[in-house]
């Protein structure tokens, strides 16, 4: 009986290890922009959870505040990246479009961070500022052909 469990534990452990290696291997192939976007997505998910309703927000205020700051940093970090420019749909000047969309992303993230980092942040104001950020994600993904299934 004991031996059976050992074998079971060992084989599942092995599977987890293989899966882990597989994932980290895929990460290495990601472009720098993709890596930043993965972080953007993580911060975004935390904020989204935190502003779900006023009761959640009361508990997660700090998390929302910190992740909003992080979002500003990541937005600024992604602006100079050029790898997506070739993917623009119907754009005469992809670089200009990219800059405009990135500036909107940076500006809305800064507004969100301002709202969320106030001493007594207002739920409605933070939630509204977050919706404005979400819109900038979709606006850019539409032009640069990113599927929105996250
Ligand atoms: C100005 C453009 C722009 C903005 C703004 C933007 N993204 Fe992206 N995002 C991209 C591009 C381009 C890619 C595709 C990167 C690639 O495949 O190389 C991408 C990819 C992604 C991915 C997929 C990453 C992967 O592993 O392939 C996620 C998730 C994502 N973005 C989330 C977000 C979220 C959430 C926001 C807003 C909070 C956001 N993005 C704002 C341009 C943008």
Short mmCIF file of N, CA and C and ligand atoms in Angstrom, two decimals:
data_model
loop_
_atom_site.label_atom_id
_atom_site.label_comp_id
_atom_site.label_asym_id
_atom_site.label_seq_id
_atom_site.Cartn_x
_atom_site.Cartn_y
_atom_site.Cartn_z
N UNK A 1 0.84 -1.21 0.00
CA UNK A 1 0.00 0.00 0.00
C UNK A 1 0.87 1.26 0.00
N UNK A 2 1.82 1.26 0.93
CA UNK A 2 2.74 2.40 1.02
C UNK A 2 3.50 2.58 -0.29
N UNK A 3 3.92 1.45 -0.85
CA UNK A 3 4.71 1.54 -2.08
C UNK A 3 3.88 2.09 -3.24
N UNK A 4 2.61 1.67 -3.27
CA UNK A 4 1.74 2.19 -4.34
C UNK A 4 1.65 3.71 -4.28
N UNK A 5 1.50 4.24 -3.07
CA UNK A 5 1.40 5.70 -2.92
C UNK A 5 2.68 6.39 -3.34
N UNK A 6 3.80 5.73 -3.00
CA UNK A 6 5.09 6.30 -3.38
C UNK A 6 5.18 6.45 -4.90
N UNK A 7 4.79 5.37 -5.58
CA UNK A 7 4.87 5.38 -7.04
C UNK A 7 3.95 6.47 -7.60
N UNK A 8 2.77 6.55 -7.01
CA UNK A 8 1.81 7.56 -7.46
C UNK A 8 2.38 8.97 -7.27
N UNK A 9 2.92 9.20 -6.07
CA UNK A 9 3.46 10.53 -5.76
C UNK A 9 4.61 10.86 -6.71
N UNK A 10 5.45 9.87 -6.94
CA UNK A 10 6.60 10.09 -7.82
C UNK A 10 6.15 10.42 -9.23
N UNK A 11 5.17 9.65 -9.73
CA UNK A 11 4.79 9.87 -11.13
C UNK A 11 4.08 11.21 -11.29
N UNK A 12 3.24 11.60 -10.32
CA UNK A 12 2.60 12.91 -10.48
C UNK A 12 3.64 14.02 -10.35
N UNK A 13 4.58 13.82 -9.43
CA UNK A 13 5.64 14.82 -9.26
C UNK A 13 6.38 15.02 -10.56
N UNK A 14 6.63 13.93 -11.24
CA UNK A 14 7.35 13.96 -12.50
C UNK A 14 6.56 14.72 -13.56
N UNK A 15 5.25 14.45 -13.59
CA UNK A 15 4.40 15.13 -14.57
C UNK A 15 4.40 16.63 -14.35
N UNK A 16 4.29 17.01 -13.07
CA UNK A 16 4.28 18.44 -12.75
C UNK A 16 5.59 19.07 -13.21
N UNK A 17 6.69 18.35 -12.99
CA UNK A 17 7.99 18.88 -13.39
C UNK A 17 8.05 19.08 -14.89
N UNK A 18 7.57 18.08 -15.63
CA UNK A 18 7.61 18.18 -17.09
C UNK A 18 6.75 19.35 -17.57
N UNK A 19 5.55 19.48 -16.98
CA UNK A 19 4.66 20.58 -17.36
C UNK A 19 5.34 21.92 -17.06
N UNK A 20 5.99 21.99 -15.91
CA UNK A 20 6.67 23.23 -15.51
C UNK A 20 7.75 23.61 -16.51
N UNK A 21 8.53 22.63 -16.91
CA UNK A 21 9.60 22.88 -17.88
C UNK A 21 9.00 23.35 -19.20
N UNK A 22 7.91 22.69 -19.59
CA UNK A 22 7.24 23.07 -20.84
C UNK A 22 6.82 24.51 -20.83
N UNK A 23 6.24 24.96 -19.73
CA UNK A 23 5.76 26.35 -19.67
C UNK A 23 6.90 27.36 -19.69
N UNK A 24 7.94 27.06 -18.88
CA UNK A 24 9.01 28.06 -18.82
C UNK A 24 9.75 28.08 -20.16
N UNK A 25 9.78 26.95 -20.83
CA UNK A 25 10.40 26.91 -22.15
C UNK A 25 9.67 27.82 -23.12
N UNK A 26 8.33 27.81 -23.07
CA UNK A 26 7.53 28.64 -23.96
C UNK A 26 7.77 30.12 -23.64
N UNK A 27 7.93 30.44 -22.35
CA UNK A 27 8.16 31.82 -21.95
C UNK A 27 9.41 32.41 -22.59
N UNK A 28 10.41 31.58 -22.76
CA UNK A 28 11.67 32.09 -23.30
C UNK A 28 11.51 32.54 -24.75
N UNK A 29 10.51 32.00 -25.44
CA UNK A 29 10.30 32.38 -26.83
C UNK A 29 9.48 33.66 -26.93
N UNK A 30 8.90 34.10 -25.83
CA UNK A 30 8.06 35.30 -25.87
C UNK A 30 8.88 36.53 -26.21
N UNK A 31 8.28 37.41 -26.98
CA UNK A 31 8.94 38.67 -27.30
C UNK A 31 8.95 39.55 -26.05
N UNK A 32 9.84 40.55 -25.99
CA UNK A 32 9.87 41.44 -24.82
C UNK A 32 8.50 42.09 -24.57
N UNK A 33 7.81 42.46 -25.63
CA UNK A 33 6.50 43.09 -25.46
C UNK A 33 5.51 42.10 -24.83
N UNK A 34 5.56 40.86 -25.30
CA UNK A 34 4.67 39.84 -24.74
C UNK A 34 4.93 39.66 -23.25
N UNK A 35 6.20 39.70 -22.87
CA UNK A 35 6.54 39.54 -21.46
C UNK A 35 5.96 40.68 -20.64
N UNK A 36 6.08 41.90 -21.15
CA UNK A 36 5.52 43.05 -20.43
C UNK A 36 4.00 42.92 -20.37
N UNK A 37 3.40 42.49 -21.49
CA UNK A 37 1.94 42.36 -21.54
C UNK A 37 1.44 41.32 -20.54
N UNK A 38 2.24 40.28 -20.33
CA UNK A 38 1.84 39.29 -19.33
C UNK A 38 1.79 39.92 -17.95
N UNK A 39 2.75 40.80 -17.67
CA UNK A 39 2.75 41.51 -16.38
C UNK A 39 1.59 42.49 -16.32
N UNK A 40 1.34 43.17 -17.44
CA UNK A 40 0.21 44.10 -17.51
C UNK A 40 -1.08 43.34 -17.17
N UNK A 41 -1.18 42.16 -17.76
CA UNK A 41 -2.38 41.36 -17.57
C UNK A 41 -2.55 40.93 -16.11
N UNK A 42 -1.43 40.62 -15.45
CA UNK A 42 -1.49 40.22 -14.04
C UNK A 42 -1.97 41.39 -13.19
N UNK A 43 -1.37 42.56 -13.41
CA UNK A 43 -1.77 43.75 -12.64
C UNK A 43 -3.24 44.05 -12.91
N UNK A 44 -3.61 43.95 -14.17
CA UNK A 44 -5.00 44.21 -14.59
C UNK A 44 -5.98 43.29 -13.86
N UNK A 45 -5.62 42.00 -13.78
CA UNK A 45 -6.50 41.02 -13.13
C UNK A 45 -6.67 41.33 -11.64
N UNK A 46 -5.57 41.74 -10.99
CA UNK A 46 -5.63 42.08 -9.56
C UNK A 46 -6.55 43.28 -9.34
N UNK A 47 -6.41 44.27 -10.21
CA UNK A 47 -7.23 45.48 -10.07
C UNK A 47 -8.71 45.13 -10.30
N UNK A 48 -8.93 44.34 -11.35
CA UNK A 48 -10.29 43.94 -11.70
C UNK A 48 -10.97 43.24 -10.52
N UNK A 49 -10.24 42.31 -9.90
CA UNK A 49 -10.77 41.61 -8.72
C UNK A 49 -11.07 42.60 -7.61
N UNK A 50 -10.12 43.52 -7.40
CA UNK A 50 -10.22 44.45 -6.27
C UNK A 50 -11.37 45.42 -6.37
N UNK A 51 -11.76 45.78 -7.60
CA UNK A 51 -12.83 46.78 -7.73
C UNK A 51 -14.19 46.13 -8.05
N UNK A 52 -14.27 44.83 -7.86
CA UNK A 52 -15.51 44.13 -8.21
C UNK A 52 -16.73 44.75 -7.53
N UNK A 53 -16.62 45.04 -6.24
CA UNK A 53 -17.71 45.74 -5.54
C UNK A 53 -17.12 46.49 -4.34
N UNK A 54 -17.88 47.39 -3.76
CA UNK A 54 -17.32 48.24 -2.69
C UNK A 54 -16.77 47.43 -1.52
N UNK A 55 -17.40 46.33 -1.19
CA UNK A 55 -16.94 45.53 -0.05
C UNK A 55 -15.56 44.93 -0.35
N UNK A 56 -15.40 44.40 -1.56
CA UNK A 56 -14.10 43.84 -1.96
C UNK A 56 -13.06 44.95 -1.97
N UNK A 57 -13.47 46.10 -2.48
CA UNK A 57 -12.52 47.20 -2.60
C UNK A 57 -12.00 47.65 -1.24
N UNK A 58 -12.87 47.64 -0.25
CA UNK A 58 -12.42 48.03 1.10
C UNK A 58 -11.28 47.14 1.56
N UNK A 59 -11.37 45.87 1.21
CA UNK A 59 -10.33 44.93 1.65
C UNK A 59 -9.08 45.00 0.76
N UNK A 60 -9.26 45.30 -0.51
CA UNK A 60 -8.16 45.18 -1.46
C UNK A 60 -7.60 46.53 -1.94
N UNK A 61 -7.97 47.59 -1.26
CA UNK A 61 -7.53 48.92 -1.66
C UNK A 61 -6.03 49.02 -1.94
N UNK A 62 -5.25 48.47 -1.03
CA UNK A 62 -3.80 48.58 -1.15
C UNK A 62 -3.32 47.83 -2.39
N UNK A 63 -3.89 46.66 -2.59
CA UNK A 63 -3.50 45.85 -3.75
C UNK A 63 -3.81 46.59 -5.06
N UNK A 64 -4.98 47.21 -5.08
CA UNK A 64 -5.39 47.98 -6.27
C UNK A 64 -4.44 49.16 -6.46
N UNK A 65 -4.12 49.84 -5.37
CA UNK A 65 -3.23 51.00 -5.44
C UNK A 65 -1.85 50.58 -5.97
N UNK A 66 -1.30 49.52 -5.42
CA UNK A 66 0.03 49.07 -5.82
C UNK A 66 0.06 48.61 -7.28
N UNK A 67 -0.96 47.87 -7.66
CA UNK A 67 -0.99 47.36 -9.04
C UNK A 67 -1.26 48.47 -10.06
N UNK A 68 -1.92 49.52 -9.64
CA UNK A 68 -2.12 50.67 -10.53
C UNK A 68 -0.79 51.37 -10.79
N UNK A 69 0.00 51.50 -9.73
CA UNK A 69 1.35 52.08 -9.90
C UNK A 69 2.17 51.24 -10.85
N UNK A 70 2.08 49.93 -10.65
CA UNK A 70 2.80 48.98 -11.49
C UNK A 70 2.36 49.14 -12.96
N UNK A 71 1.06 49.33 -13.15
CA UNK A 71 0.51 49.47 -14.50
C UNK A 71 1.12 50.68 -15.22
N UNK A 72 1.27 51.78 -14.50
CA UNK A 72 1.88 52.99 -15.09
C UNK A 72 3.30 52.67 -15.54
N UNK A 73 4.03 51.99 -14.67
CA UNK A 73 5.42 51.62 -14.97
C UNK A 73 5.47 50.75 -16.23
N UNK A 74 4.61 49.76 -16.29
CA UNK A 74 4.61 48.82 -17.41
C UNK A 74 4.19 49.50 -18.71
N UNK A 75 3.22 50.42 -18.60
CA UNK A 75 2.76 51.15 -19.79
C UNK A 75 3.91 51.95 -20.37
N UNK A 76 4.66 52.63 -19.50
CA UNK A 76 5.80 53.43 -19.96
C UNK A 76 6.88 52.54 -20.56
N UNK A 77 7.03 51.38 -19.95
CA UNK A 77 8.05 50.43 -20.41
C UNK A 77 7.71 49.91 -21.81
N UNK A 78 6.43 49.75 -22.12
CA UNK A 78 6.06 49.13 -23.40
C UNK A 78 6.01 50.13 -24.55
N UNK A 79 5.92 51.40 -24.23
CA UNK A 79 5.80 52.39 -25.32
C UNK A 79 6.94 52.32 -26.35
N UNK A 80 8.20 52.26 -25.94
CA UNK A 80 9.28 52.27 -26.95
C UNK A 80 9.42 50.96 -27.74
N UNK A 81 8.67 49.93 -27.39
CA UNK A 81 8.83 48.65 -28.09
C UNK A 81 8.23 48.73 -29.49
N UNK A 82 8.97 48.19 -30.45
CA UNK A 82 8.56 48.37 -31.84
C UNK A 82 8.08 47.10 -32.52
N UNK A 83 8.16 45.99 -31.83
CA UNK A 83 7.92 44.72 -32.52
C UNK A 83 6.50 44.52 -33.05
N UNK A 84 5.53 45.27 -32.54
CA UNK A 84 4.15 45.06 -32.99
C UNK A 84 3.80 45.93 -34.19
N UNK A 85 4.67 46.86 -34.53
CA UNK A 85 4.31 47.86 -35.55
C UNK A 85 3.90 47.23 -36.88
N UNK A 86 4.53 46.11 -37.23
CA UNK A 86 4.21 45.44 -38.48
C UNK A 86 2.84 44.78 -38.50
N UNK A 87 2.22 44.67 -37.33
CA UNK A 87 0.92 43.98 -37.26
C UNK A 87 -0.26 44.91 -37.39
N UNK A 88 -0.01 46.21 -37.55
CA UNK A 88 -1.11 47.18 -37.57
C UNK A 88 -2.05 46.92 -38.74
N UNK A 89 -3.34 47.11 -38.46
CA UNK A 89 -4.38 46.85 -39.44
C UNK A 89 -4.80 48.19 -40.06
N UNK A 90 -4.74 48.31 -41.38
CA UNK A 90 -5.21 49.52 -42.07
C UNK A 90 -4.66 50.81 -41.47
N UNK A 91 -3.38 50.85 -41.21
CA UNK A 91 -2.80 52.07 -40.64
C UNK A 91 -1.70 52.58 -41.56
N UNK A 92 -1.81 53.83 -41.99
CA UNK A 92 -0.79 54.40 -42.85
C UNK A 92 0.50 54.64 -42.07
N UNK A 93 0.33 55.01 -40.80
CA UNK A 93 1.51 55.30 -39.97
C UNK A 93 1.43 54.57 -38.63
N UNK A 94 1.83 53.30 -38.64
CA UNK A 94 1.70 52.48 -37.43
C UNK A 94 2.42 53.08 -36.22
N UNK A 95 3.59 53.68 -36.44
CA UNK A 95 4.34 54.24 -35.31
C UNK A 95 3.55 55.35 -34.62
N UNK A 96 2.94 56.20 -35.46
CA UNK A 96 2.17 57.31 -34.90
C UNK A 96 0.96 56.78 -34.12
N UNK A 97 0.30 55.79 -34.72
CA UNK A 97 -0.88 55.18 -34.08
C UNK A 97 -0.47 54.53 -32.75
N UNK A 98 0.64 53.84 -32.78
CA UNK A 98 1.16 53.17 -31.58
C UNK A 98 1.38 54.20 -30.47
N UNK A 99 2.05 55.30 -30.83
CA UNK A 99 2.34 56.33 -29.84
C UNK A 99 1.06 56.91 -29.25
N UNK A 100 0.07 57.16 -30.11
CA UNK A 100 -1.20 57.72 -29.63
C UNK A 100 -1.87 56.75 -28.66
N UNK A 101 -1.92 55.47 -29.05
CA UNK A 101 -2.58 54.47 -28.21
C UNK A 101 -1.83 54.26 -26.90
N UNK A 102 -0.50 54.28 -26.98
CA UNK A 102 0.31 54.11 -25.77
C UNK A 102 0.17 55.31 -24.85
N UNK A 103 0.11 56.51 -25.43
CA UNK A 103 -0.06 57.70 -24.60
C UNK A 103 -1.38 57.64 -23.86
N UNK A 104 -2.42 57.14 -24.53
CA UNK A 104 -3.73 57.01 -23.88
C UNK A 104 -3.63 56.00 -22.74
N UNK A 105 -2.95 54.89 -22.99
CA UNK A 105 -2.77 53.85 -21.97
C UNK A 105 -2.03 54.42 -20.76
N UNK A 106 -0.96 55.15 -21.02
CA UNK A 106 -0.17 55.75 -19.94
C UNK A 106 -1.02 56.76 -19.16
N UNK A 107 -1.71 57.62 -19.90
CA UNK A 107 -2.49 58.67 -19.24
C UNK A 107 -3.61 58.10 -18.38
N UNK A 108 -4.33 57.13 -18.91
CA UNK A 108 -5.45 56.55 -18.15
C UNK A 108 -4.93 55.75 -16.95
N UNK A 109 -3.78 55.11 -17.12
CA UNK A 109 -3.20 54.38 -15.98
C UNK A 109 -2.77 55.35 -14.89
N UNK A 110 -2.24 56.49 -15.31
CA UNK A 110 -1.82 57.49 -14.32
C UNK A 110 -3.04 58.03 -13.56
N UNK A 111 -4.14 58.23 -14.27
CA UNK A 111 -5.36 58.71 -13.62
C UNK A 111 -5.87 57.67 -12.62
N UNK A 112 -5.81 56.41 -13.04
CA UNK A 112 -6.24 55.33 -12.16
C UNK A 112 -5.36 55.29 -10.91
N UNK A 113 -4.06 55.39 -11.12
CA UNK A 113 -3.13 55.33 -9.99
C UNK A 113 -3.37 56.50 -9.03
N UNK A 114 -3.66 57.66 -9.61
CA UNK A 114 -3.95 58.83 -8.78
C UNK A 114 -5.19 58.56 -7.91
N UNK A 115 -6.25 58.06 -8.55
CA UNK A 115 -7.50 57.79 -7.83
C UNK A 115 -7.28 56.73 -6.76
N UNK A 116 -6.57 55.66 -7.13
CA UNK A 116 -6.43 54.52 -6.22
C UNK A 116 -5.46 54.80 -5.09
N UNK A 117 -4.53 55.75 -5.30
CA UNK A 117 -3.53 56.03 -4.27
C UNK A 117 -3.87 57.23 -3.40
N UNK A 118 -5.09 57.73 -3.52
CA UNK A 118 -5.53 58.79 -2.61
C UNK A 118 -5.61 58.26 -1.19
N UNK A 119 -5.58 59.18 -0.24
CA UNK A 119 -5.59 58.72 1.15
C UNK A 119 -6.89 57.99 1.48
N UNK A 120 -8.00 58.54 1.02
CA UNK A 120 -9.27 57.84 1.19
C UNK A 120 -9.89 57.66 -0.20
N UNK A 121 -9.43 56.65 -0.94
CA UNK A 121 -9.87 56.51 -2.33
C UNK A 121 -11.37 56.22 -2.42
N UNK A 122 -11.97 56.78 -3.45
CA UNK A 122 -13.40 56.63 -3.66
C UNK A 122 -13.63 55.44 -4.59
N UNK A 123 -14.51 54.55 -4.20
CA UNK A 123 -14.75 53.34 -4.99
C UNK A 123 -15.19 53.68 -6.41
N UNK A 124 -16.19 54.52 -6.55
CA UNK A 124 -16.74 54.82 -7.87
C UNK A 124 -15.69 55.46 -8.78
N UNK A 125 -14.91 56.37 -8.21
CA UNK A 125 -13.89 57.05 -9.01
C UNK A 125 -12.83 56.05 -9.49
N UNK A 126 -12.43 55.15 -8.61
CA UNK A 126 -11.41 54.16 -8.97
C UNK A 126 -11.96 53.21 -10.04
N UNK A 127 -13.17 52.77 -9.83
CA UNK A 127 -13.79 51.82 -10.77
C UNK A 127 -13.93 52.48 -12.16
N UNK A 128 -14.33 53.72 -12.17
CA UNK A 128 -14.50 54.44 -13.43
C UNK A 128 -13.14 54.62 -14.13
N UNK A 129 -12.15 54.97 -13.34
CA UNK A 129 -10.81 55.16 -13.91
C UNK A 129 -10.28 53.84 -14.47
N UNK A 130 -10.63 52.75 -13.81
CA UNK A 130 -10.19 51.44 -14.30
C UNK A 130 -10.88 51.08 -15.62
N UNK A 131 -12.16 51.40 -15.75
CA UNK A 131 -12.87 51.14 -17.02
C UNK A 131 -12.21 51.89 -18.16
N UNK A 132 -11.77 53.11 -17.87
CA UNK A 132 -11.11 53.90 -18.91
C UNK A 132 -9.80 53.24 -19.35
N UNK A 133 -9.09 52.64 -18.40
CA UNK A 133 -7.85 51.92 -18.76
C UNK A 133 -8.19 50.72 -19.63
N UNK A 134 -9.20 49.95 -19.22
CA UNK A 134 -9.59 48.74 -19.97
C UNK A 134 -9.91 49.08 -21.42
N UNK A 135 -10.51 50.24 -21.63
CA UNK A 135 -10.85 50.65 -22.98
C UNK A 135 -9.58 50.85 -23.81
N UNK A 136 -8.54 51.40 -23.19
CA UNK A 136 -7.30 51.61 -23.95
C UNK A 136 -6.65 50.28 -24.33
N UNK A 137 -6.80 49.25 -23.51
CA UNK A 137 -6.27 47.92 -23.87
C UNK A 137 -6.95 47.46 -25.15
N UNK A 138 -8.28 47.50 -25.14
CA UNK A 138 -9.06 47.00 -26.28
C UNK A 138 -8.80 47.83 -27.54
N UNK A 139 -8.70 49.15 -27.37
CA UNK A 139 -8.46 50.02 -28.52
C UNK A 139 -7.16 49.64 -29.23
N UNK A 140 -6.15 49.36 -28.46
CA UNK A 140 -4.86 49.02 -29.07
C UNK A 140 -4.89 47.62 -29.66
N UNK A 141 -5.44 46.68 -28.91
CA UNK A 141 -5.48 45.30 -29.40
C UNK A 141 -6.27 45.20 -30.71
N UNK A 142 -7.28 46.04 -30.86
CA UNK A 142 -8.05 46.06 -32.10
C UNK A 142 -7.19 46.43 -33.30
N UNK A 143 -6.37 47.44 -33.12
CA UNK A 143 -5.53 47.91 -34.24
C UNK A 143 -4.37 46.95 -34.49
N UNK A 144 -3.77 46.47 -33.42
CA UNK A 144 -2.59 45.63 -33.58
C UNK A 144 -2.91 44.13 -33.52
N UNK A 145 -4.16 43.82 -33.83
CA UNK A 145 -4.61 42.43 -34.01
C UNK A 145 -4.26 41.50 -32.88
N UNK A 146 -4.59 41.86 -31.67
CA UNK A 146 -4.39 40.94 -30.56
C UNK A 146 -5.75 40.38 -30.20
N UNK A 147 -5.84 39.06 -30.14
CA UNK A 147 -7.12 38.45 -29.76
C UNK A 147 -7.39 38.71 -28.29
N UNK A 148 -8.57 39.17 -27.98
CA UNK A 148 -8.92 39.47 -26.58
C UNK A 148 -9.65 38.28 -25.97
N UNK A 149 -8.92 37.32 -25.52
CA UNK A 149 -9.60 36.22 -24.81
C UNK A 149 -9.03 36.04 -23.41
N UNK A 150 -8.71 37.18 -22.79
CA UNK A 150 -8.19 37.10 -21.43
C UNK A 150 -9.01 37.98 -20.51
C1 LIG B 1 -0.70 50.44 -27.30
C2 LIG B 1 -0.96 49.03 -27.47
C3 LIG B 1 -1.38 48.14 -26.34
C4 LIG B 1 -2.03 48.45 -25.17
C5 LIG B 1 -2.50 49.80 -24.68
C6 LIG B 1 -2.22 47.21 -24.45
N1 LIG B 1 -1.70 46.17 -25.17
FE1 LIG B 1 -1.76 44.22 -24.65
N2 LIG B 1 -0.77 43.72 -26.35
C7 LIG B 1 -0.40 44.60 -27.35
C8 LIG B 1 0.27 43.87 -28.41
C9 LIG B 1 0.84 44.47 -29.69
C10 LIG B 1 0.28 42.52 -28.03
C11 LIG B 1 0.85 41.33 -28.82
C12 LIG B 1 2.26 41.07 -28.38
C13 LIG B 1 2.90 39.96 -29.19
O1 LIG B 1 2.22 38.97 -29.46
O2 LIG B 1 4.08 40.09 -29.51
C14 LIG B 1 -0.41 42.46 -26.73
C15 LIG B 1 -0.61 41.29 -26.02
C16 LIG B 1 -1.33 41.20 -24.86
C17 LIG B 1 -1.56 39.98 -24.15
C18 LIG B 1 -1.12 38.58 -24.60
C19 LIG B 1 0.27 38.33 -24.08
C20 LIG B 1 0.82 37.00 -24.54
O3 LIG B 1 1.28 36.25 -23.70
O4 LIG B 1 0.77 36.74 -25.74
C21 LIG B 1 -2.27 40.28 -23.03
C22 LIG B 1 -2.75 39.31 -21.97
C23 LIG B 1 -2.46 41.71 -23.02
N3 LIG B 1 -1.86 42.25 -24.15
C24 LIG B 1 -3.14 42.42 -22.05
C25 LIG B 1 -3.29 43.80 -22.05
C26 LIG B 1 -4.05 44.53 -21.05
C27 LIG B 1 -4.81 43.89 -19.90
C28 LIG B 1 -3.94 45.85 -21.37
C29 LIG B 1 -4.50 47.04 -20.64
C30 LIG B 1 -4.49 47.10 -19.23
C31 LIG B 1 -3.13 45.93 -22.57
N4 LIG B 1 -2.76 44.67 -22.95
C32 LIG B 1 -2.83 47.13 -23.21
C33 LIG B 1 -0.59 45.96 -27.34
C34 LIG B 1 -1.20 46.69 -26.34
#
